[in-house]
Every structure is written in structure tokens, then in C-alpha cells.
Amino acid sequence: MSSPQKAAVIFSGGQDSTTCLFLALHEFGPGNVEAITFQYGQRHAIELDKARWIAEDLGVKQTLIDTSVIKAITHNALLDESATISQEDGQPPNTFVDGRNALFLLYAAIHAKAQGIRTLYTGVCETDFSGYPDCRDVFVKSMNVTLNLAMDYTFDIRTPLMWLTKKDTWALADRLGAFDYIRQHTHTCYLGVEGGCGQCPSCVLRERGLHEYLTERDAAQTKEQRHA
């Protein structure tokens, strides 16, 4: 009898990666999903704390990989807590970390191959995002090909949120039965504020999508009640 297929999720403890984690658990089943979290020198520890807590709470094996060496070769506001987060017209926010997702996918793939895992989930999205070039579909597809060639191993990198708005991502979480969990336990704020600062680009995207989804859901429920 063949062993069950397994998956690994690049997991930060944020809204998007936690939605991917719930989706992977739904598709592969408990016990067949691992979480891979990166310590890359991010400006606050709350993200790692949330990721650790969620993995433990859901009973998911978590591997923490230290890639903080990236701080020695690049500088941006996500790695420097003294920097002010900003964005110039037509440019990604200064929270963009050059090469971060390429590094994450590379190390996640190395770990996955050692575990006999072929499917990787990552919560990147280019429909409703901050303009990061390494969140684009063309990048992930090219990285998938590169990793297959580099390791002579067939990876399946899945990006279930790629063409979803933040409103759609909240809707997906709701369909998975994880809406309240993700709303209460995940962390997205660039400034590391518990519950979100409400002002940084990440918080603005999250809260706008949440408001849009709740408005749509409430309207649908009201309509159903009228026709009941």
C-alpha cells in the first residue's frame, strides 16, 4: 500500500498563509501537511510567535529555517524597525525584500524533497497586493521549473490565492470553516501591532477586504431571510 501524499506550506502566521494551511489540511488531510516558517530578520517577533502558536494549535509539524543572512546583503523597512514604511508612486513599498520569495521557495523545496514531499503551497497573490514582483504568477511558475531542473525532482507549487482579492480570500476562509479562526489568530501588520495598526499597507489591504466580504455576506444573509 502506497504512503499518503503530503504537502508543505510556506507559513508566516498571517492571513494568507494560514488560509493556505487550512486549504492544504482540507485537501491532504491532518497528519499529511507540514508548515515551513522562515526567520529572515523581520522587524518584529509577533509574526513568528503567531506561526508557532497556530501550528501547535492545529497539530501541524513546523520547521523553522533561519535565513536572516539576507540582512547582510539588502536593506529595507521590513528588516529595519527604525525605518519608516513608505511607498513612492509606481514603486513597491519599501517593505519589499529583494529575493525573499525566491529564497523561501528554494529552501522550502530543499526541505520538502528531503521529506519526500512534492506539493508546496505559498500564499502569494498578484490580484490584490502591494506590488511585490516576486508575488507574480510568472515568477512562481518560472521558479517551479527552475527547482524541478535544479533538483531533478517534480515539485508542484500551488498558489491558491494568486487570482483572489482579499475579499475573496476571506470568502475562501469562510468556506473552509476557518473565518473566525483566521480573523482572531493571524497577524498581518508590518509594524508588529497586536490586532493590527490599521495604517500600514498590509493592514489596509486586510481590513478593506474584510469589510467588503462582511458587507457582501450580510447582504446575502438578509436576502435569504427575506425569502425564507
PDB file of C-alpha atoms in Angstrom:
ATOM      1  CA  MET A   1       0.000   0.000   0.000  1.00  0.00           C
ATOM      2  CA  SER A   2       1.475   3.360  -1.037  1.00  0.00           C
ATOM      3  CA  SER A   3       2.158   6.097   1.500  1.00  0.00           C
ATOM      4  CA  PRO A   4      -0.250   9.067   1.540  1.00  0.00           C
ATOM      5  CA  GLN A   5       0.784  12.134  -0.389  1.00  0.00           C
ATOM      6  CA  LYS A   6       1.985  15.045   1.706  1.00  0.00           C
ATOM      7  CA  ALA A   7       2.235  18.809   1.323  1.00  0.00           C
ATOM      8  CA  ALA A   8       4.231  21.633   2.861  1.00  0.00           C
ATOM      9  CA  VAL A   9       3.008  25.191   3.363  1.00  0.00           C
ATOM     10  CA  ILE A  10       5.269  28.232   3.482  1.00  0.00           C
ATOM     11  CA  PHE A  11       3.784  29.626   6.648  1.00  0.00           C
ATOM     12  CA  SER A  12       4.170  33.044   8.293  1.00  0.00           C
ATOM     13  CA  GLY A  13       1.194  33.061  10.637  1.00  0.00           C
ATOM     14  CA  GLY A  14      -0.537  35.704   8.520  1.00  0.00           C
ATOM     15  CA  GLN A  15      -3.953  35.683   6.896  1.00  0.00           C
ATOM     16  CA  ASP A  16      -2.857  34.371   3.511  1.00  0.00           C
ATOM     17  CA  SER A  17      -0.528  31.593   4.619  1.00  0.00           C
ATOM     18  CA  THR A  18      -2.960  30.422   7.297  1.00  0.00           C
ATOM     19  CA  THR A  19      -5.719  30.225   4.687  1.00  0.00           C
ATOM     20  CA  CYS A  20      -3.348  28.114   2.585  1.00  0.00           C
ATOM     21  CA  LEU A  21      -2.632  25.932   5.613  1.00  0.00           C
ATOM     22  CA  PHE A  22      -6.330  25.256   6.166  1.00  0.00           C
ATOM     23  CA  LEU A  23      -6.754  24.537   2.451  1.00  0.00           C
ATOM     24  CA  ALA A  24      -3.837  22.084   2.466  1.00  0.00           C
ATOM     25  CA  LEU A  25      -5.276  20.343   5.520  1.00  0.00           C
ATOM     26  CA  HIS A  26      -8.615  20.094   3.714  1.00  0.00           C
ATOM     27  CA  GLU A  27      -7.038  18.681   0.561  1.00  0.00           C
ATOM     28  CA  PHE A  28      -4.366  16.392   2.052  1.00  0.00           C
ATOM     29  CA  GLY A  29      -5.791  15.603   5.464  1.00  0.00           C
ATOM     30  CA  PRO A  30      -4.444  16.063   9.026  1.00  0.00           C
ATOM     31  CA  GLY A  31      -1.070  14.453   9.536  1.00  0.00           C
ATOM     32  CA  ASN A  32      -0.098  14.920   5.889  1.00  0.00           C
ATOM     33  CA  VAL A  33       0.703  18.644   5.996  1.00  0.00           C
ATOM     34  CA  GLU A  34       3.796  20.424   7.310  1.00  0.00           C
ATOM     35  CA  ALA A  35       4.467  24.122   7.859  1.00  0.00           C
ATOM     36  CA  ILE A  36       7.752  25.798   6.950  1.00  0.00           C
ATOM     37  CA  THR A  37       8.403  29.133   8.641  1.00  0.00           C
ATOM     38  CA  PHE A  38      11.296  31.493   7.959  1.00  0.00           C
ATOM     39  CA  GLN A  39      13.207  33.669  10.388  1.00  0.00           C
ATOM     40  CA  TYR A  40      14.622  36.189   7.934  1.00  0.00           C
ATOM     41  CA  GLY A  41      15.328  39.077  10.287  1.00  0.00           C
ATOM     42  CA  GLN A  42      11.818  40.557  10.174  1.00  0.00           C
ATOM     43  CA  ARG A  43      11.384  43.658  12.298  1.00  0.00           C
ATOM     44  CA  HIS A  44       9.056  42.079  14.867  1.00  0.00           C
ATOM     45  CA  ALA A  45       8.779  38.701  16.629  1.00  0.00           C
ATOM     46  CA  ILE A  46       4.987  38.541  16.817  1.00  0.00           C
ATOM     47  CA  GLU A  47       4.776  37.001  13.347  1.00  0.00           C
ATOM     48  CA  LEU A  48       6.913  34.044  14.419  1.00  0.00           C
ATOM     49  CA  ASP A  49       5.036  33.711  17.701  1.00  0.00           C
ATOM     50  CA  LYS A  50       1.699  33.547  15.872  1.00  0.00           C
ATOM     51  CA  ALA A  51       3.014  30.981  13.405  1.00  0.00           C
ATOM     52  CA  ARG A  52       4.334  28.782  16.204  1.00  0.00           C
ATOM     53  CA  TRP A  53       1.087  29.012  18.167  1.00  0.00           C
ATOM     54  CA  ILE A  54      -1.133  28.236  15.176  1.00  0.00           C
ATOM     55  CA  ALA A  55       0.983  25.252  14.102  1.00  0.00           C
ATOM     56  CA  GLU A  56       0.851  23.820  17.616  1.00  0.00           C
ATOM     57  CA  ASP A  57      -2.870  24.520  17.951  1.00  0.00           C
ATOM     58  CA  LEU A  58      -3.663  22.775  14.664  1.00  0.00           C
ATOM     59  CA  GLY A  59      -1.285  19.902  15.352  1.00  0.00           C
ATOM     60  CA  VAL A  60       0.856  20.658  12.313  1.00  0.00           C
ATOM     61  CA  LYS A  61       4.576  19.882  12.287  1.00  0.00           C
ATOM     62  CA  GLN A  62       6.510  23.123  11.877  1.00  0.00           C
ATOM     63  CA  THR A  63      10.066  23.584  10.667  1.00  0.00           C
ATOM     64  CA  LEU A  64      11.757  26.933  11.328  1.00  0.00           C
ATOM     65  CA  ILE A  65      14.510  27.903   8.884  1.00  0.00           C
ATOM     66  CA  ASP A  66      16.891  30.774   9.590  1.00  0.00           C
ATOM     67  CA  THR A  67      17.579  32.878   6.500  1.00  0.00           C
ATOM     68  CA  SER A  68      18.492  36.055   8.377  1.00  0.00           C
ATOM     69  CA  VAL A  69      21.788  36.230   6.470  1.00  0.00           C
ATOM     70  CA  ILE A  70      19.744  38.198   3.922  1.00  0.00           C
ATOM     71  CA  LYS A  71      20.042  41.205   6.242  1.00  0.00           C
ATOM     72  CA  ALA A  72      23.750  41.338   5.448  1.00  0.00           C
ATOM     73  CA  ILE A  73      23.179  41.958   1.742  1.00  0.00           C
ATOM     74  CA  THR A  74      19.999  44.044   1.470  1.00  0.00           C
ATOM     75  CA  HIS A  75      18.203  46.769   3.382  1.00  0.00           C
ATOM     76  CA  ASN A  76      14.520  47.672   3.595  1.00  0.00           C
ATOM     77  CA  ALA A  77      11.853  48.718   6.070  1.00  0.00           C
ATOM     78  CA  LEU A  78      10.710  45.159   6.807  1.00  0.00           C
ATOM     79  CA  LEU A  79      14.163  44.304   8.130  1.00  0.00           C
ATOM     80  CA  ASP A  80      14.824  47.609   9.911  1.00  0.00           C
ATOM     81  CA  GLU A  81      12.484  48.569  12.744  1.00  0.00           C
ATOM     82  CA  SER A  82      13.847  52.127  12.755  1.00  0.00           C
ATOM     83  CA  ALA A  83      12.792  52.728   9.133  1.00  0.00           C
ATOM     84  CA  THR A  84       9.505  54.413   8.257  1.00  0.00           C
ATOM     85  CA  ILE A  85       7.303  52.354   5.946  1.00  0.00           C
ATOM     86  CA  SER A  86       6.593  54.261   2.737  1.00  0.00           C
ATOM     87  CA  GLN A  87       5.780  53.833  -0.939  1.00  0.00           C
ATOM     88  CA  GLU A  88       6.598  56.036  -3.899  1.00  0.00           C
ATOM     89  CA  ASP A  89       4.232  56.260  -6.857  1.00  0.00           C
ATOM     90  CA  GLY A  90       4.749  53.379  -9.251  1.00  0.00           C
ATOM     91  CA  GLN A  91       7.143  51.566  -6.920  1.00  0.00           C
ATOM     92  CA  PRO A  92       6.716  48.663  -4.500  1.00  0.00           C
ATOM     93  CA  PRO A  93       6.619  49.684  -0.809  1.00  0.00           C
ATOM     94  CA  ASN A  94       9.994  49.907   0.894  1.00  0.00           C
ATOM     95  CA  THR A  95       8.973  46.744   2.771  1.00  0.00           C
ATOM     96  CA  PHE A  96       9.823  44.710  -0.341  1.00  0.00           C
ATOM     97  CA  VAL A  97      12.674  42.302   0.440  1.00  0.00           C
ATOM     98  CA  ASP A  98      14.664  41.521  -2.713  1.00  0.00           C
ATOM     99  CA  GLY A  99      14.824  37.784  -3.331  1.00  0.00           C
ATOM    100  CA  ARG A 100      12.770  36.795  -0.281  1.00  0.00           C
ATOM    101  CA  ASN A 101      10.200  34.589  -2.004  1.00  0.00           C
ATOM    102  CA  ALA A 102      12.858  33.059  -4.257  1.00  0.00           C
ATOM    103  CA  LEU A 103      14.846  32.179  -1.142  1.00  0.00           C
ATOM    104  CA  PHE A 104      11.765  30.831   0.636  1.00  0.00           C
ATOM    105  CA  LEU A 105      10.790  28.608  -2.282  1.00  0.00           C
ATOM    106  CA  LEU A 106      14.343  27.317  -2.685  1.00  0.00           C
ATOM    107  CA  TYR A 107      14.781  26.368   0.963  1.00  0.00           C
ATOM    108  CA  ALA A 108      11.240  25.029   1.236  1.00  0.00           C
ATOM    109  CA  ALA A 109      11.871  22.826  -1.803  1.00  0.00           C
ATOM    110  CA  ILE A 110      15.153  21.517  -0.395  1.00  0.00           C
ATOM    111  CA  HIS A 111      13.423  20.598   2.849  1.00  0.00           C
ATOM    112  CA  ALA A 112      10.393  19.145   1.053  1.00  0.00           C
ATOM    113  CA  LYS A 113      12.480  16.875  -1.151  1.00  0.00           C
ATOM    114  CA  ALA A 114      14.288  15.508   1.911  1.00  0.00           C
ATOM    115  CA  GLN A 115      10.866  14.624   3.356  1.00  0.00           C
ATOM    116  CA  GLY A 116       9.565  13.097   0.129  1.00  0.00           C
ATOM    117  CA  ILE A 117       7.114  15.983  -0.331  1.00  0.00           C
ATOM    118  CA  ARG A 118       6.324  17.295  -3.810  1.00  0.00           C
ATOM    119  CA  THR A 119       3.488  19.777  -3.211  1.00  0.00           C
ATOM    120  CA  LEU A 120       4.274  23.232  -1.858  1.00  0.00           C
ATOM    121  CA  TYR A 121       1.720  25.911  -1.005  1.00  0.00           C
ATOM    122  CA  THR A 122       2.534  29.597  -0.915  1.00  0.00           C
ATOM    123  CA  GLY A 123       0.062  32.426  -0.304  1.00  0.00           C
ATOM    124  CA  VAL A 124       1.398  34.904  -2.853  1.00  0.00           C
ATOM    125  CA  CYS A 125      -1.113  36.917  -4.875  1.00  0.00           C
ATOM    126  CA  GLU A 126      -0.952  39.483  -7.655  1.00  0.00           C
ATOM    127  CA  THR A 127      -4.636  40.446  -7.805  1.00  0.00           C
ATOM    128  CA  ASP A 128      -4.833  42.451  -4.578  1.00  0.00           C
ATOM    129  CA  PHE A 129      -1.293  43.035  -3.330  1.00  0.00           C
ATOM    130  CA  SER A 130       1.347  45.655  -2.580  1.00  0.00           C
ATOM    131  CA  GLY A 131       3.178  45.445  -5.906  1.00  0.00           C
ATOM    132  CA  TYR A 132       5.873  42.937  -4.939  1.00  0.00           C
ATOM    133  CA  PRO A 133       7.369  41.486  -8.155  1.00  0.00           C
ATOM    134  CA  ASP A 134       8.076  38.109  -6.512  1.00  0.00           C
ATOM    135  CA  CYS A 135       4.344  37.603  -5.844  1.00  0.00           C
ATOM    136  CA  ARG A 136       3.558  37.375  -9.556  1.00  0.00           C
ATOM    137  CA  ASP A 137       2.316  34.206 -11.223  1.00  0.00           C
ATOM    138  CA  VAL A 138       5.046  34.320 -13.870  1.00  0.00           C
ATOM    139  CA  PHE A 139       7.725  34.335 -11.164  1.00  0.00           C
ATOM    140  CA  VAL A 140       6.291  31.351  -9.284  1.00  0.00           C
ATOM    141  CA  LYS A 141       5.885  29.338 -12.490  1.00  0.00           C
ATOM    142  CA  SER A 142       9.464  30.100 -13.508  1.00  0.00           C
ATOM    143  CA  MET A 143      10.696  29.134 -10.031  1.00  0.00           C
ATOM    144  CA  ASN A 144       8.766  25.861 -10.244  1.00  0.00           C
ATOM    145  CA  VAL A 145      10.564  25.000 -13.481  1.00  0.00           C
ATOM    146  CA  THR A 146      13.935  26.060 -12.065  1.00  0.00           C
ATOM    147  CA  LEU A 147      13.551  23.955  -8.919  1.00  0.00           C
ATOM    148  CA  ASN A 148      12.467  20.918 -10.925  1.00  0.00           C
ATOM    149  CA  LEU A 149      15.576  21.270 -13.079  1.00  0.00           C
ATOM    150  CA  ALA A 150      17.914  22.077 -10.196  1.00  0.00           C
ATOM    151  CA  MET A 151      16.950  19.012  -8.153  1.00  0.00           C
ATOM    152  CA  ASP A 152      15.702  16.645 -10.868  1.00  0.00           C
ATOM    153  CA  TYR A 153      12.525  16.341  -8.833  1.00  0.00           C
ATOM    154  CA  THR A 154       8.942  17.199  -9.753  1.00  0.00           C
ATOM    155  CA  PHE A 155       7.559  19.899  -7.496  1.00  0.00           C
ATOM    156  CA  ASP A 156       4.005  21.203  -7.659  1.00  0.00           C
ATOM    157  CA  ILE A 157       3.988  24.766  -6.330  1.00  0.00           C
ATOM    158  CA  ARG A 158       0.409  25.780  -5.639  1.00  0.00           C
ATOM    159  CA  THR A 159      -0.726  29.397  -5.334  1.00  0.00           C
ATOM    160  CA  PRO A 160      -4.443  29.143  -4.496  1.00  0.00           C
ATOM    161  CA  LEU A 161      -4.721  32.867  -3.722  1.00  0.00           C
ATOM    162  CA  MET A 162      -2.959  34.116  -6.859  1.00  0.00           C
ATOM    163  CA  TRP A 163      -6.084  35.468  -8.583  1.00  0.00           C
ATOM    164  CA  LEU A 164      -8.143  36.238  -5.476  1.00  0.00           C
ATOM    165  CA  THR A 165      -8.801  39.652  -3.974  1.00  0.00           C
ATOM    166  CA  LYS A 166      -8.546  39.969  -0.203  1.00  0.00           C
ATOM    167  CA  LYS A 167     -12.350  39.815  -0.121  1.00  0.00           C
ATOM    168  CA  ASP A 168     -12.177  36.501  -1.993  1.00  0.00           C
ATOM    169  CA  THR A 169      -9.535  35.202   0.420  1.00  0.00           C
ATOM    170  CA  TRP A 170     -11.832  35.905   3.369  1.00  0.00           C
ATOM    171  CA  ALA A 171     -14.620  34.102   1.486  1.00  0.00           C
ATOM    172  CA  LEU A 172     -12.355  31.078   0.966  1.00  0.00           C
ATOM    173  CA  ALA A 173     -11.512  31.020   4.671  1.00  0.00           C
ATOM    174  CA  ASP A 174     -15.225  31.069   5.443  1.00  0.00           C
ATOM    175  CA  ARG A 175     -15.906  28.136   3.098  1.00  0.00           C
ATOM    176  CA  LEU A 176     -13.142  26.215   4.856  1.00  0.00           C
ATOM    177  CA  GLY A 177     -14.753  26.910   8.229  1.00  0.00           C
ATOM    178  CA  ALA A 178     -11.746  28.978   9.278  1.00  0.00           C
ATOM    179  CA  PHE A 179     -13.060  32.548   9.022  1.00  0.00           C
ATOM    180  CA  ASP A 180     -13.271  33.297  12.759  1.00  0.00           C
ATOM    181  CA  TYR A 181     -10.026  31.453  13.473  1.00  0.00           C
ATOM    182  CA  ILE A 182      -8.071  33.417  10.874  1.00  0.00           C
ATOM    183  CA  ARG A 183      -9.655  36.694  11.902  1.00  0.00           C
ATOM    184  CA  GLN A 184      -8.769  36.160  15.570  1.00  0.00           C
ATOM    185  CA  HIS A 185      -5.405  34.424  15.482  1.00  0.00           C
ATOM    186  CA  THR A 186      -3.430  35.577  12.441  1.00  0.00           C
ATOM    187  CA  HIS A 187      -1.061  38.536  12.217  1.00  0.00           C
ATOM    188  CA  THR A 188      -0.548  40.747   9.170  1.00  0.00           C
ATOM    189  CA  CYS A 189       0.659  44.121  10.471  1.00  0.00           C
ATOM    190  CA  TYR A 190       4.080  45.252   9.234  1.00  0.00           C
ATOM    191  CA  LEU A 191       4.609  47.224  12.448  1.00  0.00           C
ATOM    192  CA  GLY A 192       4.026  44.229  14.702  1.00  0.00           C
ATOM    193  CA  VAL A 193       0.995  45.732  16.440  1.00  0.00           C
ATOM    194  CA  GLU A 194      -1.225  43.087  18.065  1.00  0.00           C
ATOM    195  CA  GLY A 195      -4.559  43.204  16.250  1.00  0.00           C
ATOM    196  CA  GLY A 196      -3.097  45.461  13.542  1.00  0.00           C
ATOM    197  CA  CYS A 197      -2.167  49.131  13.339  1.00  0.00           C
ATOM    198  CA  GLY A 198      -4.825  49.821  10.700  1.00  0.00           C
ATOM    199  CA  GLN A 199      -2.467  52.086   8.753  1.00  0.00           C
ATOM    200  CA  CYS A 200       0.364  50.088   7.172  1.00  0.00           C
ATOM    201  CA  PRO A 201      -0.221  48.749   3.613  1.00  0.00           C
ATOM    202  CA  SER A 202      -0.760  45.204   4.865  1.00  0.00           C
ATOM    203  CA  CYS A 203      -3.373  46.202   7.442  1.00  0.00           C
ATOM    204  CA  VAL A 204      -5.181  48.419   4.927  1.00  0.00           C
ATOM    205  CA  LEU A 205      -5.466  45.557   2.422  1.00  0.00           C
ATOM    206  CA  ARG A 206      -6.629  43.102   5.073  1.00  0.00           C
ATOM    207  CA  GLU A 207      -9.255  45.362   6.625  1.00  0.00           C
ATOM    208  CA  ARG A 208     -10.589  46.594   3.294  1.00  0.00           C
ATOM    209  CA  GLY A 209     -11.061  43.027   2.090  1.00  0.00           C
ATOM    210  CA  LEU A 210     -12.689  42.035   5.385  1.00  0.00           C
ATOM    211  CA  HIS A 211     -15.128  44.944   5.210  1.00  0.00           C
ATOM    212  CA  GLU A 212     -16.028  44.121   1.601  1.00  0.00           C
ATOM    213  CA  TYR A 213     -16.610  40.452   2.396  1.00  0.00           C
ATOM    214  CA  LEU A 214     -18.683  41.081   5.524  1.00  0.00           C
ATOM    215  CA  THR A 215     -20.815  43.610   3.645  1.00  0.00           C
ATOM    216  CA  GLU A 216     -21.440  41.103   0.864  1.00  0.00           C
ATOM    217  CA  ARG A 217     -22.097  38.218   3.270  1.00  0.00           C
ATOM    218  CA  ASP A 218     -24.506  40.244   5.399  1.00  0.00           C
ATOM    219  CA  ALA A 219     -26.428  41.343   2.306  1.00  0.00           C
ATOM    220  CA  ALA A 220     -26.702  37.741   1.113  1.00  0.00           C
ATOM    221  CA  GLN A 221     -27.915  36.561   4.510  1.00  0.00           C
ATOM    222  CA  THR A 222     -30.501  39.342   4.665  1.00  0.00           C
ATOM    223  CA  LYS A 223     -31.759  38.384   1.208  1.00  0.00           C
ATOM    224  CA  GLU A 224     -32.068  34.733   2.251  1.00  0.00           C
ATOM    225  CA  GLN A 225     -34.020  35.672   5.364  1.00  0.00           C
ATOM    226  CA  ARG A 226     -36.465  37.728   3.323  1.00  0.00           C
ATOM    227  CA  HIS A 227     -37.141  34.786   1.029  1.00  0.00           C
ATOM    228  CA  ALA A 228     -37.274  32.170   3.795  1.00  0.00           C
TER     229      ALA A 228
END
